[in-house]
Short mmCIF file of C-alpha atoms in Angstrom, two decimals:
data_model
loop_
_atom_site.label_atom_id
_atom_site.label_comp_id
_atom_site.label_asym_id
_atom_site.label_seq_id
_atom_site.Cartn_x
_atom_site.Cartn_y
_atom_site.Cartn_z
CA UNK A 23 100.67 92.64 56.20
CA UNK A 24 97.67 90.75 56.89
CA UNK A 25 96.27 90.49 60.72
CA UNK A 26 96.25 87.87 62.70
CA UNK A 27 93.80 84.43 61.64
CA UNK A 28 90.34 84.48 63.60
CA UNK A 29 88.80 82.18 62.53
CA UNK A 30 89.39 79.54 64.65
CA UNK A 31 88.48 81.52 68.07
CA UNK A 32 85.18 80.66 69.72
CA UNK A 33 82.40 82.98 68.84
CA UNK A 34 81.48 83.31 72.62
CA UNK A 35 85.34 84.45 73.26
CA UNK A 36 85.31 86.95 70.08
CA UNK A 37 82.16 88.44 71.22
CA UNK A 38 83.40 88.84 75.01
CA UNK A 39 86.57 90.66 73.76
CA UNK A 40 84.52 92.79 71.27
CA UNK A 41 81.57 93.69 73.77
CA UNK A 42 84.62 94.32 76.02
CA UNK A 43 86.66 97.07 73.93
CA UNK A 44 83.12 98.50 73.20
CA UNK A 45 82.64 98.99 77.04
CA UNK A 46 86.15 100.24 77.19
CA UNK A 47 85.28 103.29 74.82
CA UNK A 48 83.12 104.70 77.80
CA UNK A 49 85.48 104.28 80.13
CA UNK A 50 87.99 107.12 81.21
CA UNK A 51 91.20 107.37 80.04
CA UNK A 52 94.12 107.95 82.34
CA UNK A 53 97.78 106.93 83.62
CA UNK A 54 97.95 106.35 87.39
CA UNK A 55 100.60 105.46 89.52
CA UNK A 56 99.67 102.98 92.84
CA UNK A 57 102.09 103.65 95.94
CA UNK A 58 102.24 101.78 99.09
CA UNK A 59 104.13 99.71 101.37
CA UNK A 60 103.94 95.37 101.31
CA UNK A 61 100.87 94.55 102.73
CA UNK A 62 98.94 97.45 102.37
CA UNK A 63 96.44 96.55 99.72
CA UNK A 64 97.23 97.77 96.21
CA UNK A 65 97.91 95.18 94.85
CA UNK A 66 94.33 93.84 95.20
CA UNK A 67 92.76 97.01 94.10
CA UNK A 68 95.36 97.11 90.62
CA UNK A 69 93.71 94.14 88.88
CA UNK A 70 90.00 95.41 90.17
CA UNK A 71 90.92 98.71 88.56
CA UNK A 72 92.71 97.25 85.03
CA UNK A 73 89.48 95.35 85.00
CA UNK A 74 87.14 98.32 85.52
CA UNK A 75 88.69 101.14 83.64
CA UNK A 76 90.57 98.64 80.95
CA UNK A 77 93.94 100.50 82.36
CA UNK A 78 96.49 97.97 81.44
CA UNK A 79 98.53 97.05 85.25
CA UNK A 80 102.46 97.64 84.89
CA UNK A 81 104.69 95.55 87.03
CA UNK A 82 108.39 96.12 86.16
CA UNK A 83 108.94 92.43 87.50
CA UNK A 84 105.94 91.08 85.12
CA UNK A 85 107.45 93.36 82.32
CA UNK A 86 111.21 91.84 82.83
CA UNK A 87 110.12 88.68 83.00
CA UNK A 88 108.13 88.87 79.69
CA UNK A 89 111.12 90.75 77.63
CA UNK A 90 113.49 88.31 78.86
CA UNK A 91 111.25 85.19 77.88
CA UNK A 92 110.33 86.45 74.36
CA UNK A 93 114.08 87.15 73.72
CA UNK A 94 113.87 90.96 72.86
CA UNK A 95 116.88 92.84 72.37
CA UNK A 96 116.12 95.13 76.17
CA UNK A 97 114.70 91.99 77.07
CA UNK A 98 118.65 90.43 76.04
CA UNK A 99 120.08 93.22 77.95
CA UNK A 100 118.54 92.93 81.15
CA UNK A 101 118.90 88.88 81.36
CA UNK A 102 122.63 89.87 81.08
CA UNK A 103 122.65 92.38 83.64
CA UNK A 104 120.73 90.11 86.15
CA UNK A 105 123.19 87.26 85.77
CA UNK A 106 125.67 89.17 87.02
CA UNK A 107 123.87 89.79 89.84
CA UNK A 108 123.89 93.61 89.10
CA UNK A 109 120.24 95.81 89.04
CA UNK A 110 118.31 96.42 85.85
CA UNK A 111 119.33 100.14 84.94
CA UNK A 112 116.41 102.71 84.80
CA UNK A 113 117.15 103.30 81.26
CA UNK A 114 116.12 99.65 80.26
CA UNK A 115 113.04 99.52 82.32
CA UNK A 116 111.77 102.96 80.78
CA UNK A 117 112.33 101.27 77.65
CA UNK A 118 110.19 97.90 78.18
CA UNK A 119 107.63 100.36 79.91
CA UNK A 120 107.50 102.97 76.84
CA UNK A 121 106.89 99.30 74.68
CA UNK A 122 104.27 98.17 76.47
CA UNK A 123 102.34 101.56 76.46
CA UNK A 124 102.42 100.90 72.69
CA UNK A 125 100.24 97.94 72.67
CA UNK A 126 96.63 97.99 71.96
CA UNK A 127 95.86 96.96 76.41
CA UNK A 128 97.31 100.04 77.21
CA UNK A 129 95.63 102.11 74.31
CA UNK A 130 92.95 103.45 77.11
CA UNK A 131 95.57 103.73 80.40
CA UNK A 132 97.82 102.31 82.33
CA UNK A 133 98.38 100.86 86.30
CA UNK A 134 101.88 101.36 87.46
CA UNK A 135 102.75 99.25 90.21
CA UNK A 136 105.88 99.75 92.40
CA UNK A 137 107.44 101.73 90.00
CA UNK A 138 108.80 104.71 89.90
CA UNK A 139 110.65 103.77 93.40
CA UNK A 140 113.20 106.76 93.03
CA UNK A 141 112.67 110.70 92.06
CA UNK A 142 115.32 109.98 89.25
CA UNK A 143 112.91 107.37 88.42
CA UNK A 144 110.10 109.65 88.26
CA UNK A 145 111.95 111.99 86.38
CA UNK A 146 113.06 109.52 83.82
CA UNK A 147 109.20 108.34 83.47
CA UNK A 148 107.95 111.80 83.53
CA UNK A 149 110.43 112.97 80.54
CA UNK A 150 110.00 109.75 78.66
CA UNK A 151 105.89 110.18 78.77
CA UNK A 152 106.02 113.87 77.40
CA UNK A 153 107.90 113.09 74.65
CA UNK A 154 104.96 110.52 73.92
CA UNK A 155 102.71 113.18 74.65
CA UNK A 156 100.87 111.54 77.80
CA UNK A 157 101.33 112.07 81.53
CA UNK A 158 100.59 110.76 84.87
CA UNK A 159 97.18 111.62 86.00
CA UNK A 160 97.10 111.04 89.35
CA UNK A 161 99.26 109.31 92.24
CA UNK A 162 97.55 107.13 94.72
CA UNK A 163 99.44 106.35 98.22
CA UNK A 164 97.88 103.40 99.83
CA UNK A 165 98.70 104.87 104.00
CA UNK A 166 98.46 102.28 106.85
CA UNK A 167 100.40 102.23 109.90
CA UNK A 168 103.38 99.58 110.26
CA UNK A 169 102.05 97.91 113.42
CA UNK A 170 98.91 96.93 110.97
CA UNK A 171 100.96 95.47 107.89
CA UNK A 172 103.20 93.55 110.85
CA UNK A 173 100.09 92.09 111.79
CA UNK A 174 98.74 91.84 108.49
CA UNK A 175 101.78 90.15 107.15
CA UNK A 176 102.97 88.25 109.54
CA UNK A 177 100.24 86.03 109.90
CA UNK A 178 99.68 85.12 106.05
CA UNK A 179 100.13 81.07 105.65
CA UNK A 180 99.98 79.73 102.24
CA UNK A 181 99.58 76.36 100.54
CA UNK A 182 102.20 76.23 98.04
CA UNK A 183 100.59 73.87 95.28
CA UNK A 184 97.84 75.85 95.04
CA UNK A 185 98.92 79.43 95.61
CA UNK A 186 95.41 79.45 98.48
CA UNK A 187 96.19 81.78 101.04
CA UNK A 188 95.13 82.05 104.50
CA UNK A 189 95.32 84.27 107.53
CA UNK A 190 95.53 83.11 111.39
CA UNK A 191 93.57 86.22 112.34
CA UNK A 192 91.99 87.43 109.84
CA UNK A 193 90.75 83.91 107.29
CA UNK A 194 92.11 81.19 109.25
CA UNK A 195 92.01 77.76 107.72
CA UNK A 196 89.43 75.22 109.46
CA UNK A 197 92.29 73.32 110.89
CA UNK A 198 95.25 75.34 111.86
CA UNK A 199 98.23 75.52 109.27
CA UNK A 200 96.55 73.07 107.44
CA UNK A 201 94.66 73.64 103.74
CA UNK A 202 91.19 73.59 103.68
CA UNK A 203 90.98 71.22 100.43
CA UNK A 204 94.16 69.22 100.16
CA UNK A 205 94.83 68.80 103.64
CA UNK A 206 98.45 69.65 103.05
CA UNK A 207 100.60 71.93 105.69
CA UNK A 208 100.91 75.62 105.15
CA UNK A 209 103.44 77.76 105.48
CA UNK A 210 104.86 81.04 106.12
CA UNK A 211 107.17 82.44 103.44
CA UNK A 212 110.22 84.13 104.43
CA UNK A 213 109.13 87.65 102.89
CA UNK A 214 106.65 87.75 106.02
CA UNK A 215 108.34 86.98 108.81
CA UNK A 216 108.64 90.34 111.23
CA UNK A 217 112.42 90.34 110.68
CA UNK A 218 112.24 90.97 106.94
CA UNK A 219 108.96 92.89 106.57
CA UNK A 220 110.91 95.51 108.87
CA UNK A 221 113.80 95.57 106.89
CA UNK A 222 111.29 96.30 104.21
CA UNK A 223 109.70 98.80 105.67
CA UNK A 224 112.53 100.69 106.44
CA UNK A 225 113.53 100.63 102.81
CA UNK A 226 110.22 101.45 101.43
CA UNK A 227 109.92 104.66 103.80
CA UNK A 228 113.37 105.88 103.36
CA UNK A 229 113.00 105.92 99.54
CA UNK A 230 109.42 106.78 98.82
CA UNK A 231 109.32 110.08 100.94
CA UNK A 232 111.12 111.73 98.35
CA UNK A 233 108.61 110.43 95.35
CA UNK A 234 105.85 111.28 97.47
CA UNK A 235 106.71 115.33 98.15
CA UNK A 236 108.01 115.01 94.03
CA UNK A 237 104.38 113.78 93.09
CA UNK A 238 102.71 115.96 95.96
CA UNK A 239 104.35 119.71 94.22
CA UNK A 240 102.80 118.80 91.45
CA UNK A 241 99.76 118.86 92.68
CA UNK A 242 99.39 114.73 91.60
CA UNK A 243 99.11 112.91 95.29
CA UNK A 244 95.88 111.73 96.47
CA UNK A 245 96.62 109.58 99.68
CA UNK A 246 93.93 106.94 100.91
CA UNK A 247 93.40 105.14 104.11
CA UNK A 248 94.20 101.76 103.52
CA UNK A 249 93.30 100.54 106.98
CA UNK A 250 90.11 99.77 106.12
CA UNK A 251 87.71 97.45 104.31
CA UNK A 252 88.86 96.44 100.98
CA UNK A 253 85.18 98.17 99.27
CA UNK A 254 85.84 101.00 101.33
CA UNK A 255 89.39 101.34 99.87
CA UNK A 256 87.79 100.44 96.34
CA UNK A 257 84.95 103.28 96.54
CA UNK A 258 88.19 105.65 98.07
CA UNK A 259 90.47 105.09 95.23
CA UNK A 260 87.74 105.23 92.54
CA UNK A 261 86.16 108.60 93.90
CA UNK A 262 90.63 109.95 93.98
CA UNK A 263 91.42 109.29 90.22
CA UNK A 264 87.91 110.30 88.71
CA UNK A 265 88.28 113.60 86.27
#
């Protein structure tokens, strides 16, 4: 079977990609899983670290999204599922994780974000990973006190058009709860008012407890203060998943 046709890609974007992967060689190889509650910051510091270690990032909700769009036969499965207003089964989203591995972004490592979210979860991953002869390296917790993410949270406004965010505190706009470019109103999304980041929170504690003592007897937790500056977090999580 011949490969794909490209000829018709710019020479400045072929060279990028190419100079890219040759980078890539140098860098380390691993499998690392991001934990943390809404709000507290790993979710900046995936996409900085997919783009510095050329770790492919793994969302489950990214990942259904894709198999469902492209039609794929887990991808068929899950769409099902969802219409019925029922949850994805662990067994499915092992599967579209064990397919992405398989492609040539996630040949050097890979980002999981928000999943596992259970220890059967972990197990599942765990067993699913040996039998492809890999492993989790390491397991990052991003800690920060509630009271901060309330804060944190609570007073993100956003302009919907454009996806800019803003923060009364912490990046106010020049006007307040308006955009700085369109002049348009911001708003608050329901995910961060108080009443459901707590209900949240509660959730996110009660389940991840268990993955973190699962992770932490075998000897894979490395937990960073996330209540602080987001290089300081950076430098933290780089200097916690280095061989």
């Amino acid at each position: 079977m011949s490969g794909p046709d490209l000829r018709n890609i710019p020479n400045d974007v072929l060279f990028n990609e190419v100079k890219r992967r040759f980078d890539c060689s140098f860098k380390p190889k691993g499998k690392v899983i991001l934990t943390g509650p809404p709000g507290s910051g790993k979710g900046t510091q995936a996409p900085q670290l997919s783009q510095e270690n050329c770790w492919c990032h793994l969302s489950t909700g990214d990942l259904l999204r894709d198999e469902v769009s492209r039609g794929t036969e887990l991808g068929k499965k899950a769409k099902e599922i969802m219409n019925q207003g029922a949850l994805v089964s662990d067994d499915i989203v092992i599967g579209m994780i064990k397919n992405k591995l398989k492609e040539p972004i996630c040949s050097r490592g890979a980002i999981f974000d928000g999943f596992p979210r259970t220890v059967p979860q972990a197990e599942a991953l765990d067993k699913m990973l040996e039998e492809e002869g890999s492993k989790i390296d390491k397991v990052v917790e991003f800690n920060i006190p509630d009271e901060i993410l309330v804060e944190r949270i609570t007073g993100r406004r956003v302009h919907l058009a454009s996806g800019r965010s803003y923060h009364v505190k912490f990046s106010p706009p020049k006007v307040p709860d308006v955009d700085d470019i369109s002049g348009e109103p911001l708003i608050q999304r329901k995910d961060d008012t108080a009443e459901v980041l707590n209900k949240r929170l509660q959730a996110y504690h009660s389940t991840t407890t268990p993955i973190l003592n699962y992770y932490s007897q075998k000897g894979l937790l490395a937990t960073i203060n996330a209540n602080q500056p987001v290089k300081t977090v950076w430098e933290d999580l780089l200097r916690n998943i280095s061989p």
